[in-house]
Amino acid sequence: MKSYGKQAIDQSDIDAVVAVLKSDFLTQGPTIVAFQTAIAARTQSHYAIAAANATACLHIACLALGLSQGDIVWTSPVSFVASANCALYCSASVDFVDIDPETGLMSIEALQNKLKQAKQNNKLPKIVIPVHLCGQSCDMEAIHQLSQEYGFRIIEDASHAIGGEYKHKPIGNCAYSDICVFSFHPVKIITTGEGGVATTNNPELAQTMQQLVSHGITRDPTLLKNTSHGPWYYEQIELGFNYRMTDMQAALGLSQLNKLDEFVTKRNELAAFYQTKLAPLGVKSLAVKQYGISSYHLMVVLFANAEQRLHMYSALQQAGIGVNVHYIPIYLQPYYQDKGFAAGYCPNAERYYSKALTLPLHPQLSERDIEIIVNNVKMAL
């Protein structure tokens, strides 16, 4: 079975993890600091905070921005449920902005129109979470301009997008956002097994997120509320969580980071080869805007309708090709329907969902593998 996504682990990755296993620190050690420093350097951000997964990063990002009961978060319906769930973890409410049907990204026009209406109804969002679907950045400069007009904060959900670029700068530099979040799940561009990182340029946000990752505890003398009892002293100054990443994960991440450019280049080459082979069949992939470089986490293609997509899914699975669908619009999940959402809320997102299919894309694939996949698509059509 050719899976739609797969980690690429080599001996250097194994050696890095083994070195930590033989060290004094399996967690809360120096490898975490080294990984955070390397991510900040790679993304050209000032701070990077590692956590157990990207969902944890989204949660602490919302908390750091002061999200609480009565506040509203807007995000894209075409994403994994974590992009919305993080708002509910903070007792806030969540709403959805429809997508651009060509890219699958949050529509700037839909966002602008929704903001105008929300201002009239006094229901503006506190935070907007654009989702960099498949590894391509949303138009962050345009979203930032709207944030200046309407007063919301921005968290980039870049779970798919480490190694991508927006306007000649690495995704994650936070030039147009408060916080940016990456995922290192095994199917992502690089992996730490499970894990995530939040980047920011704001020292106060960085400090808050760092505390929240580890129970809200600090040993920083400048942050203590009471007089220290001695060199062992620490204080819990807020309610945090055990969202820590281990040094073993960080070691794998550091090793993988050395191969990030290679992985992104290979993914772009394979995506271009797919597009060349699929074009004669009339099968198109999501458009990539000229303002950036996608890291191509996913190869999403669009078929004519839901019936054709279902037939294609079944035929390719039977041929040993592990296709998938990314994503069911979040608000169509029963949990969100119980909150009042219903079919028809974001028409573009639903049309996209009815036609979208994710084909295998990862560095271990060859052009010959893609030719086999495309030949199966042709036969199924």
Tab-separated table of C-alpha atoms in Angstrom:
chain	number	residue	atom	x	y	z
A	1	MET	CA	0.000	0.000	0.000
A	2	LYS	CA	1.373	3.392	-1.044
A	3	SER	CA	0.281	5.646	1.848
A	4	TYR	CA	-0.691	9.277	1.223
A	5	GLY	CA	2.008	10.413	3.677
A	6	LYS	CA	4.974	8.793	5.357
A	7	GLN	CA	7.915	9.780	7.543
A	8	ALA	CA	11.435	9.663	6.075
A	9	ILE	CA	13.789	8.326	8.775
A	10	ASP	CA	17.452	7.526	8.108
A	11	GLN	CA	20.460	6.476	10.177
A	12	SER	CA	21.334	10.043	11.139
A	13	ASP	CA	17.898	10.410	12.753
A	14	ILE	CA	18.326	7.150	14.645
A	15	ASP	CA	21.808	8.133	15.807
A	16	ALA	CA	20.519	11.492	17.090
A	17	VAL	CA	17.814	9.846	19.180
A	18	VAL	CA	20.190	7.165	20.494
A	19	ALA	CA	22.640	9.872	21.592
A	20	VAL	CA	19.932	11.449	23.751
A	21	LEU	CA	18.920	8.042	25.121
A	22	LYS	CA	22.508	7.646	26.312
A	23	SER	CA	22.616	11.154	27.798
A	24	ASP	CA	21.554	12.433	31.207
A	25	PHE	CA	18.390	14.156	29.949
A	26	LEU	CA	15.473	12.399	28.284
A	27	THR	CA	13.190	15.375	28.905
A	28	GLN	CA	13.500	19.023	30.000
A	29	GLY	CA	17.121	18.982	28.848
A	30	PRO	CA	19.398	20.937	26.498
A	31	THR	CA	18.184	19.292	23.289
A	32	ILE	CA	14.813	21.018	23.678
A	33	VAL	CA	16.538	24.395	23.864
A	34	ALA	CA	18.685	23.542	20.838
A	35	PHE	CA	15.609	22.516	18.822
A	36	GLN	CA	13.697	25.668	19.747
A	37	THR	CA	16.694	27.800	18.797
A	38	ALA	CA	17.051	26.001	15.462
A	39	ILE	CA	13.363	26.433	14.604
A	40	ALA	CA	13.494	30.147	15.463
A	41	ALA	CA	16.553	30.552	13.239
A	42	ARG	CA	14.960	28.600	10.396
A	43	THR	CA	11.713	30.580	10.489
A	44	GLN	CA	13.429	33.928	11.178
A	45	SER	CA	11.253	34.389	14.271
A	46	HIS	CA	12.459	35.657	17.636
A	47	TYR	CA	11.109	32.802	19.764
A	48	ALA	CA	10.043	29.167	19.343
A	49	ILE	CA	8.253	27.105	21.994
A	50	ALA	CA	8.196	23.326	21.573
A	51	ALA	CA	5.235	21.290	22.807
A	52	ALA	CA	3.791	17.787	22.746
A	53	ASN	CA	1.826	18.416	19.547
A	54	ALA	CA	0.416	21.200	17.382
A	55	THR	CA	-2.970	20.988	19.121
A	56	ALA	CA	-1.258	21.888	22.389
A	57	CYS	CA	0.449	24.784	20.608
A	58	LEU	CA	-2.880	26.086	19.301
A	59	HIS	CA	-4.335	25.847	22.806
A	60	ILE	CA	-1.524	27.743	24.535
A	61	ALA	CA	-1.469	30.286	21.689
A	62	CYS	CA	-5.140	31.071	22.303
A	63	LEU	CA	-4.573	31.319	26.052
A	64	ALA	CA	-1.530	33.563	25.611
A	65	LEU	CA	-3.683	35.957	23.572
A	66	GLY	CA	-6.211	36.085	26.411
A	67	LEU	CA	-8.976	34.067	24.772
A	68	SER	CA	-11.786	33.279	27.220
A	69	GLN	CA	-15.517	32.853	27.629
A	70	GLY	CA	-17.504	35.299	25.521
A	71	ASP	CA	-14.779	35.648	22.878
A	72	ILE	CA	-15.043	34.390	19.297
A	73	VAL	CA	-12.484	32.659	17.078
A	74	TRP	CA	-12.822	32.402	13.301
A	75	THR	CA	-11.019	29.758	11.296
A	76	SER	CA	-11.273	27.789	8.068
A	77	PRO	CA	-13.791	24.939	7.823
A	78	VAL	CA	-11.363	22.972	5.608
A	79	SER	CA	-8.913	21.805	8.224
A	80	PHE	CA	-8.458	19.198	10.920
A	81	VAL	CA	-10.808	19.750	13.865
A	82	ALA	CA	-7.959	20.999	16.110
A	83	SER	CA	-8.009	24.354	14.302
A	84	ALA	CA	-11.446	24.999	15.809
A	85	ASN	CA	-11.323	22.910	18.978
A	86	CYS	CA	-8.604	25.120	20.468
A	87	ALA	CA	-11.146	27.920	20.852
A	88	LEU	CA	-13.547	25.666	22.720
A	89	TYR	CA	-10.786	24.559	25.109
A	90	CYS	CA	-10.727	28.210	26.245
A	91	SER	CA	-14.538	28.386	26.679
A	92	ALA	CA	-14.779	30.688	23.649
A	93	SER	CA	-17.012	30.141	20.630
A	94	VAL	CA	-15.928	29.371	17.087
A	95	ASP	CA	-17.129	30.375	13.634
A	96	PHE	CA	-15.961	29.637	10.107
A	97	VAL	CA	-14.901	31.679	7.074
A	98	ASP	CA	-15.484	30.137	3.650
A	99	ILE	CA	-12.595	29.225	1.365
A	100	ASP	CA	-11.243	30.268	-1.998
A	101	PRO	CA	-12.300	27.321	-4.224
A	102	GLU	CA	-9.100	27.522	-6.304
A	103	THR	CA	-6.663	27.238	-3.387
A	104	GLY	CA	-8.683	25.779	-0.507
A	105	LEU	CA	-7.362	28.629	1.672
A	106	MET	CA	-9.396	31.128	3.674
A	107	SER	CA	-11.049	33.526	1.222
A	108	ILE	CA	-9.996	37.132	1.766
A	109	GLU	CA	-13.234	38.332	0.186
A	110	ALA	CA	-15.338	36.102	2.449
A	111	LEU	CA	-13.344	37.233	5.491
A	112	GLN	CA	-13.788	40.902	4.605
A	113	ASN	CA	-17.530	40.535	4.048
A	114	LYS	CA	-17.985	38.566	7.263
A	115	LEU	CA	-16.032	41.180	9.238
A	116	LYS	CA	-18.219	44.002	7.912
A	117	GLN	CA	-21.350	42.139	8.992
A	118	ALA	CA	-19.864	41.161	12.355
A	119	LYS	CA	-18.958	44.778	13.112
A	120	GLN	CA	-22.552	45.822	12.511
A	121	ASN	CA	-23.735	43.046	14.853
A	122	ASN	CA	-21.018	43.757	17.456
A	123	LYS	CA	-19.720	40.171	17.087
A	124	LEU	CA	-16.179	40.642	15.821
A	125	PRO	CA	-13.703	37.835	16.456
A	126	LYS	CA	-10.941	38.170	19.014
A	127	ILE	CA	-8.699	35.797	17.032
A	128	VAL	CA	-8.620	34.642	13.403
A	129	ILE	CA	-6.794	31.373	12.646
A	130	PRO	CA	-5.954	31.091	8.926
A	131	VAL	CA	-4.974	27.531	7.918
A	132	HIS	CA	-2.092	27.002	5.485
A	133	LEU	CA	-3.737	24.048	3.762
A	134	CYS	CA	-1.424	21.529	2.053
A	135	GLY	CA	1.638	23.666	2.846
A	136	GLN	CA	0.680	26.908	1.080
A	137	SER	CA	0.449	30.117	3.080
A	138	CYS	CA	-2.759	32.093	3.154
A	139	ASP	CA	-2.462	35.710	2.001
A	140	MET	CA	-1.184	36.861	5.369
A	141	GLU	CA	-0.501	40.479	4.445
A	142	ALA	CA	-4.136	40.929	3.411
A	143	ILE	CA	-5.373	39.233	6.593
A	144	HIS	CA	-3.042	41.402	8.687
A	145	GLN	CA	-4.389	44.562	7.051
A	146	LEU	CA	-7.904	43.487	7.989
A	147	SER	CA	-6.732	42.798	11.558
A	148	GLN	CA	-5.541	46.401	11.810
A	149	GLU	CA	-8.950	47.636	10.688
A	150	TYR	CA	-11.085	45.296	12.793
A	151	GLY	CA	-8.875	44.686	15.821
A	152	PHE	CA	-8.421	40.909	15.882
A	153	ARG	CA	-5.295	38.882	16.666
A	154	ILE	CA	-3.841	36.256	14.311
A	155	ILE	CA	-2.613	32.704	14.863
A	156	GLU	CA	-1.296	31.016	11.721
A	157	ASP	CA	-2.123	27.307	11.682
A	158	ALA	CA	0.913	26.262	9.658
A	159	SER	CA	0.717	22.607	10.706
A	160	HIS	CA	1.219	21.663	7.039
A	161	ALA	CA	3.708	24.330	6.118
A	162	ILE	CA	7.165	24.103	7.707
A	163	GLY	CA	9.686	24.872	4.964
A	164	GLY	CA	7.262	26.912	2.867
A	165	GLU	CA	7.634	30.592	2.022
A	166	TYR	CA	5.405	33.654	1.808
A	167	LYS	CA	6.671	36.710	-0.083
A	168	HIS	CA	10.283	35.466	-0.012
A	169	LYS	CA	10.265	34.905	3.756
A	170	PRO	CA	9.910	31.599	5.628
A	171	ILE	CA	6.473	30.724	6.916
A	172	GLY	CA	6.617	31.152	10.680
A	173	ASN	CA	8.466	34.469	10.766
A	174	CYS	CA	5.284	36.097	12.194
A	175	ALA	CA	5.663	39.312	10.187
A	176	TYR	CA	1.869	39.322	9.727
A	177	SER	CA	0.708	37.368	12.780
A	178	ASP	CA	1.049	37.126	16.537
A	179	ILE	CA	1.842	33.406	16.649
A	180	CYS	CA	2.476	30.642	14.108
A	181	VAL	CA	2.018	26.931	14.855
A	182	PHE	CA	3.708	23.930	13.198
A	183	SER	CA	3.027	20.191	13.467
A	184	PHE	CA	5.624	17.428	13.398
A	185	HIS	CA	3.293	14.434	13.177
A	186	PRO	CA	4.843	11.571	11.138
A	187	VAL	CA	2.949	12.456	7.940
A	188	LYS	CA	4.130	16.087	8.033
A	189	ILE	CA	7.180	17.572	6.250
A	190	ILE	CA	9.516	16.754	9.131
A	191	THR	CA	8.640	14.721	12.190
A	192	THR	CA	9.390	14.414	15.879
A	193	GLY	CA	6.998	11.436	16.183
A	194	GLU	CA	4.416	13.671	17.770
A	195	GLY	CA	5.186	17.283	18.504
A	196	GLY	CA	4.648	20.898	17.602
A	197	VAL	CA	6.193	24.346	17.842
A	198	ALA	CA	4.737	27.824	18.245
A	199	THR	CA	6.792	30.757	16.950
A	200	THR	CA	6.344	34.417	17.845
A	201	ASN	CA	8.209	37.718	17.882
A	202	ASN	CA	6.521	38.909	21.081
A	203	PRO	CA	8.550	38.231	24.265
A	204	GLU	CA	5.496	38.338	26.536
A	205	LEU	CA	3.609	35.812	24.404
A	206	ALA	CA	6.694	33.594	24.295
A	207	GLN	CA	7.097	33.719	28.066
A	208	THR	CA	3.435	32.913	28.669
A	209	MET	CA	3.419	29.984	26.230
A	210	GLN	CA	6.644	28.598	27.701
A	211	GLN	CA	5.061	28.625	31.162
A	212	LEU	CA	1.801	27.083	29.968
A	213	VAL	CA	3.685	24.163	28.398
A	214	SER	CA	4.949	23.118	31.850
A	215	HIS	CA	2.195	23.551	34.464
A	216	GLY	CA	2.431	27.371	34.590
A	217	ILE	CA	5.645	27.036	36.595
A	218	THR	CA	8.658	29.349	36.488
A	219	ARG	CA	12.089	29.487	38.115
A	220	ASP	CA	12.894	32.875	36.571
A	221	PRO	CA	13.841	35.197	39.489
A	222	THR	CA	12.345	38.188	37.676
A	223	LEU	CA	8.909	36.533	37.543
A	224	LEU	CA	8.629	35.235	41.117
A	225	LYS	CA	5.813	36.699	43.220
A	226	ASN	CA	7.365	35.853	46.602
A	227	THR	CA	10.848	35.872	48.081
A	228	SER	CA	12.857	32.832	46.986
A	229	HIS	CA	13.413	30.121	49.604
A	230	GLY	CA	16.667	29.013	47.949
A	231	PRO	CA	18.176	27.824	44.647
A	232	TRP	CA	15.568	25.026	44.379
A	233	TYR	CA	12.651	27.458	44.501
A	234	TYR	CA	9.947	27.631	41.826
A	235	GLU	CA	6.427	29.049	41.635
A	236	GLN	CA	3.263	28.191	39.781
A	237	ILE	CA	2.062	31.567	38.613
A	238	GLU	CA	-0.782	30.415	36.353
A	239	LEU	CA	-2.737	27.265	35.481
A	240	GLY	CA	-0.675	25.425	32.890
A	241	PHE	CA	-0.448	21.931	31.454
A	242	ASN	CA	1.994	19.112	30.906
A	243	TYR	CA	2.425	19.824	27.187
A	244	ARG	CA	6.181	19.265	27.162
A	245	MET	CA	8.119	17.779	24.268
A	246	THR	CA	10.823	15.250	25.205
A	247	ASP	CA	14.503	15.591	24.362
A	248	MET	CA	14.230	12.409	22.310
A	249	GLN	CA	11.625	14.056	20.096
A	250	ALA	CA	13.680	17.233	19.893
A	251	ALA	CA	16.750	15.249	18.816
A	252	LEU	CA	14.768	13.673	15.987
A	253	GLY	CA	13.441	17.114	15.041
A	254	LEU	CA	16.929	18.628	14.931
A	255	SER	CA	18.140	15.838	12.673
A	256	GLN	CA	15.089	16.114	10.428
A	257	LEU	CA	15.492	19.885	10.207
A	258	ASN	CA	18.829	19.342	8.452
A	259	LYS	CA	16.915	17.661	5.608
A	260	LEU	CA	13.993	20.103	5.412
A	261	ASP	CA	15.140	21.802	2.206
A	262	GLU	CA	15.728	18.435	0.557
A	263	PHE	CA	12.264	17.225	1.565
A	264	VAL	CA	10.486	20.376	0.334
A	265	THR	CA	12.370	20.363	-2.972
A	266	LYS	CA	11.496	16.708	-3.567
A	267	ARG	CA	7.838	17.291	-2.708
A	268	ASN	CA	7.633	20.203	-5.154
A	269	GLU	CA	9.286	18.144	-7.898
A	270	LEU	CA	6.876	15.268	-7.357
A	271	ALA	CA	3.877	17.627	-7.265
A	272	ALA	CA	4.955	19.166	-10.586
A	273	PHE	CA	5.331	15.683	-12.083
A	274	TYR	CA	1.836	14.778	-10.874
A	275	GLN	CA	0.400	17.914	-12.471
A	276	THR	CA	2.082	17.168	-15.803
A	277	LYS	CA	0.752	13.616	-15.854
A	278	LEU	CA	-2.749	14.485	-14.633
A	279	ALA	CA	-3.326	17.447	-16.963
A	280	PRO	CA	-4.219	15.304	-20.043
A	281	LEU	CA	-6.847	13.572	-17.889
A	282	GLY	CA	-8.480	16.889	-16.966
A	283	VAL	CA	-7.660	16.393	-13.261
A	284	LYS	CA	-6.468	19.559	-11.521
A	285	SER	CA	-4.742	20.128	-8.198
A	286	LEU	CA	-5.281	23.076	-5.884
A	287	ALA	CA	-3.730	26.268	-7.256
A	288	VAL	CA	-0.532	27.639	-5.711
A	289	LYS	CA	-0.330	31.421	-5.602
A	290	GLN	CA	2.692	33.255	-6.980
A	291	TYR	CA	3.313	35.012	-3.657
A	292	GLY	CA	4.922	31.966	-2.070
A	293	ILE	CA	6.352	28.460	-2.148
A	294	SER	CA	4.273	25.559	-0.876
A	295	SER	CA	5.935	22.853	1.188
A	296	TYR	CA	3.425	20.434	-0.411
A	297	HIS	CA	2.425	18.462	2.636
A	298	LEU	CA	-0.547	17.111	0.659
A	299	MET	CA	-1.314	16.497	-3.020
A	300	VAL	CA	-5.015	17.316	-3.246
A	301	VAL	CA	-6.716	16.918	-6.618
A	302	LEU	CA	-10.296	17.725	-7.559
A	303	PHE	CA	-12.635	15.431	-9.470
A	304	ALA	CA	-15.864	16.321	-11.266
A	305	ASN	CA	-18.294	15.468	-8.485
A	306	ALA	CA	-18.875	13.417	-5.349
A	307	GLU	CA	-19.800	10.254	-7.272
A	308	GLN	CA	-16.610	10.325	-9.320
A	309	ARG	CA	-14.522	11.029	-6.205
A	310	LEU	CA	-16.085	8.065	-4.360
A	311	HIS	CA	-15.463	5.773	-7.335
A	312	MET	CA	-11.864	6.983	-7.550
A	313	TYR	CA	-11.278	6.488	-3.836
A	314	SER	CA	-12.520	2.892	-3.987
A	315	ALA	CA	-10.634	2.028	-7.178
A	316	LEU	CA	-7.315	3.394	-5.940
A	317	GLN	CA	-7.631	1.776	-2.531
A	318	GLN	CA	-8.298	-1.572	-4.213
A	319	ALA	CA	-5.149	-1.011	-6.290
A	320	GLY	CA	-3.064	-0.595	-3.117
A	321	ILE	CA	-2.864	3.198	-3.345
A	322	GLY	CA	-3.561	4.821	0.016
A	323	VAL	CA	-5.597	7.880	-0.910
A	324	ASN	CA	-7.426	9.986	1.665
A	325	VAL	CA	-9.713	13.026	1.910
A	326	HIS	CA	-8.587	16.296	3.557
A	327	TYR	CA	-10.959	17.485	4.965
A	328	ILE	CA	-14.607	17.094	5.900
A	329	PRO	CA	-15.704	20.665	6.754
A	330	ILE	CA	-15.354	20.930	10.521
A	331	TYR	CA	-18.848	22.289	11.094
A	332	LEU	CA	-20.384	19.172	9.466
A	333	GLN	CA	-19.067	17.043	12.338
A	334	PRO	CA	-21.889	15.978	14.706
A	335	TYR	CA	-20.260	17.798	17.616
A	336	TYR	CA	-20.445	21.100	15.740
A	337	GLN	CA	-23.877	20.410	14.280
A	338	ASP	CA	-25.073	20.098	17.887
A	339	LYS	CA	-23.883	23.701	18.274
A	340	GLY	CA	-26.202	24.855	15.485
A	341	PHE	CA	-24.109	24.526	12.333
A	342	ALA	CA	-25.691	22.875	9.306
A	343	ALA	CA	-24.985	21.992	5.696
A	344	GLY	CA	-24.866	25.035	3.410
A	345	TYR	CA	-22.993	27.274	5.871
A	346	CYS	CA	-19.834	27.547	3.740
A	347	PRO	CA	-20.822	26.565	0.180
A	348	ASN	CA	-17.315	26.688	-1.299
A	349	ALA	CA	-15.964	24.457	1.455
A	350	GLU	CA	-18.700	21.904	0.843
A	351	ARG	CA	-18.183	21.903	-2.924
A	352	TYR	CA	-14.462	21.442	-2.339
A	353	TYR	CA	-15.098	18.543	0.034
A	354	SER	CA	-17.369	16.790	-2.471
A	355	LYS	CA	-14.575	16.683	-5.083
A	356	ALA	CA	-11.269	16.554	-3.182
A	357	LEU	CA	-9.009	13.521	-2.992
A	358	THR	CA	-5.485	13.347	-1.551
A	359	LEU	CA	-2.999	11.320	-3.593
A	360	PRO	CA	0.232	9.928	-2.086
A	361	LEU	CA	3.044	12.463	-1.748
A	362	HIS	CA	6.211	11.988	0.313
A	363	PRO	CA	9.965	11.934	-0.356
A	364	GLN	CA	10.204	8.148	-0.706
A	365	LEU	CA	7.995	8.183	-3.814
A	366	SER	CA	9.609	8.059	-7.243
A	367	GLU	CA	8.368	9.354	-10.587
A	368	ARG	CA	7.717	5.716	-11.510
A	369	ASP	CA	5.451	5.402	-8.458
A	370	ILE	CA	3.542	8.466	-9.602
A	371	GLU	CA	3.197	7.097	-13.125
A	372	ILE	CA	1.626	3.952	-11.648
A	373	ILE	CA	-0.751	6.046	-9.508
A	374	VAL	CA	-1.756	8.233	-12.463
A	375	ASN	CA	-2.290	5.169	-14.694
A	376	ASN	CA	-4.677	3.832	-12.075
A	377	VAL	CA	-6.468	7.178	-12.021
A	378	LYS	CA	-6.769	6.992	-15.813
A	379	MET	CA	-8.200	3.462	-15.704
A	380	ALA	CA	-10.681	4.428	-12.998
A	381	LEU	CA	-11.818	7.454	-14.991
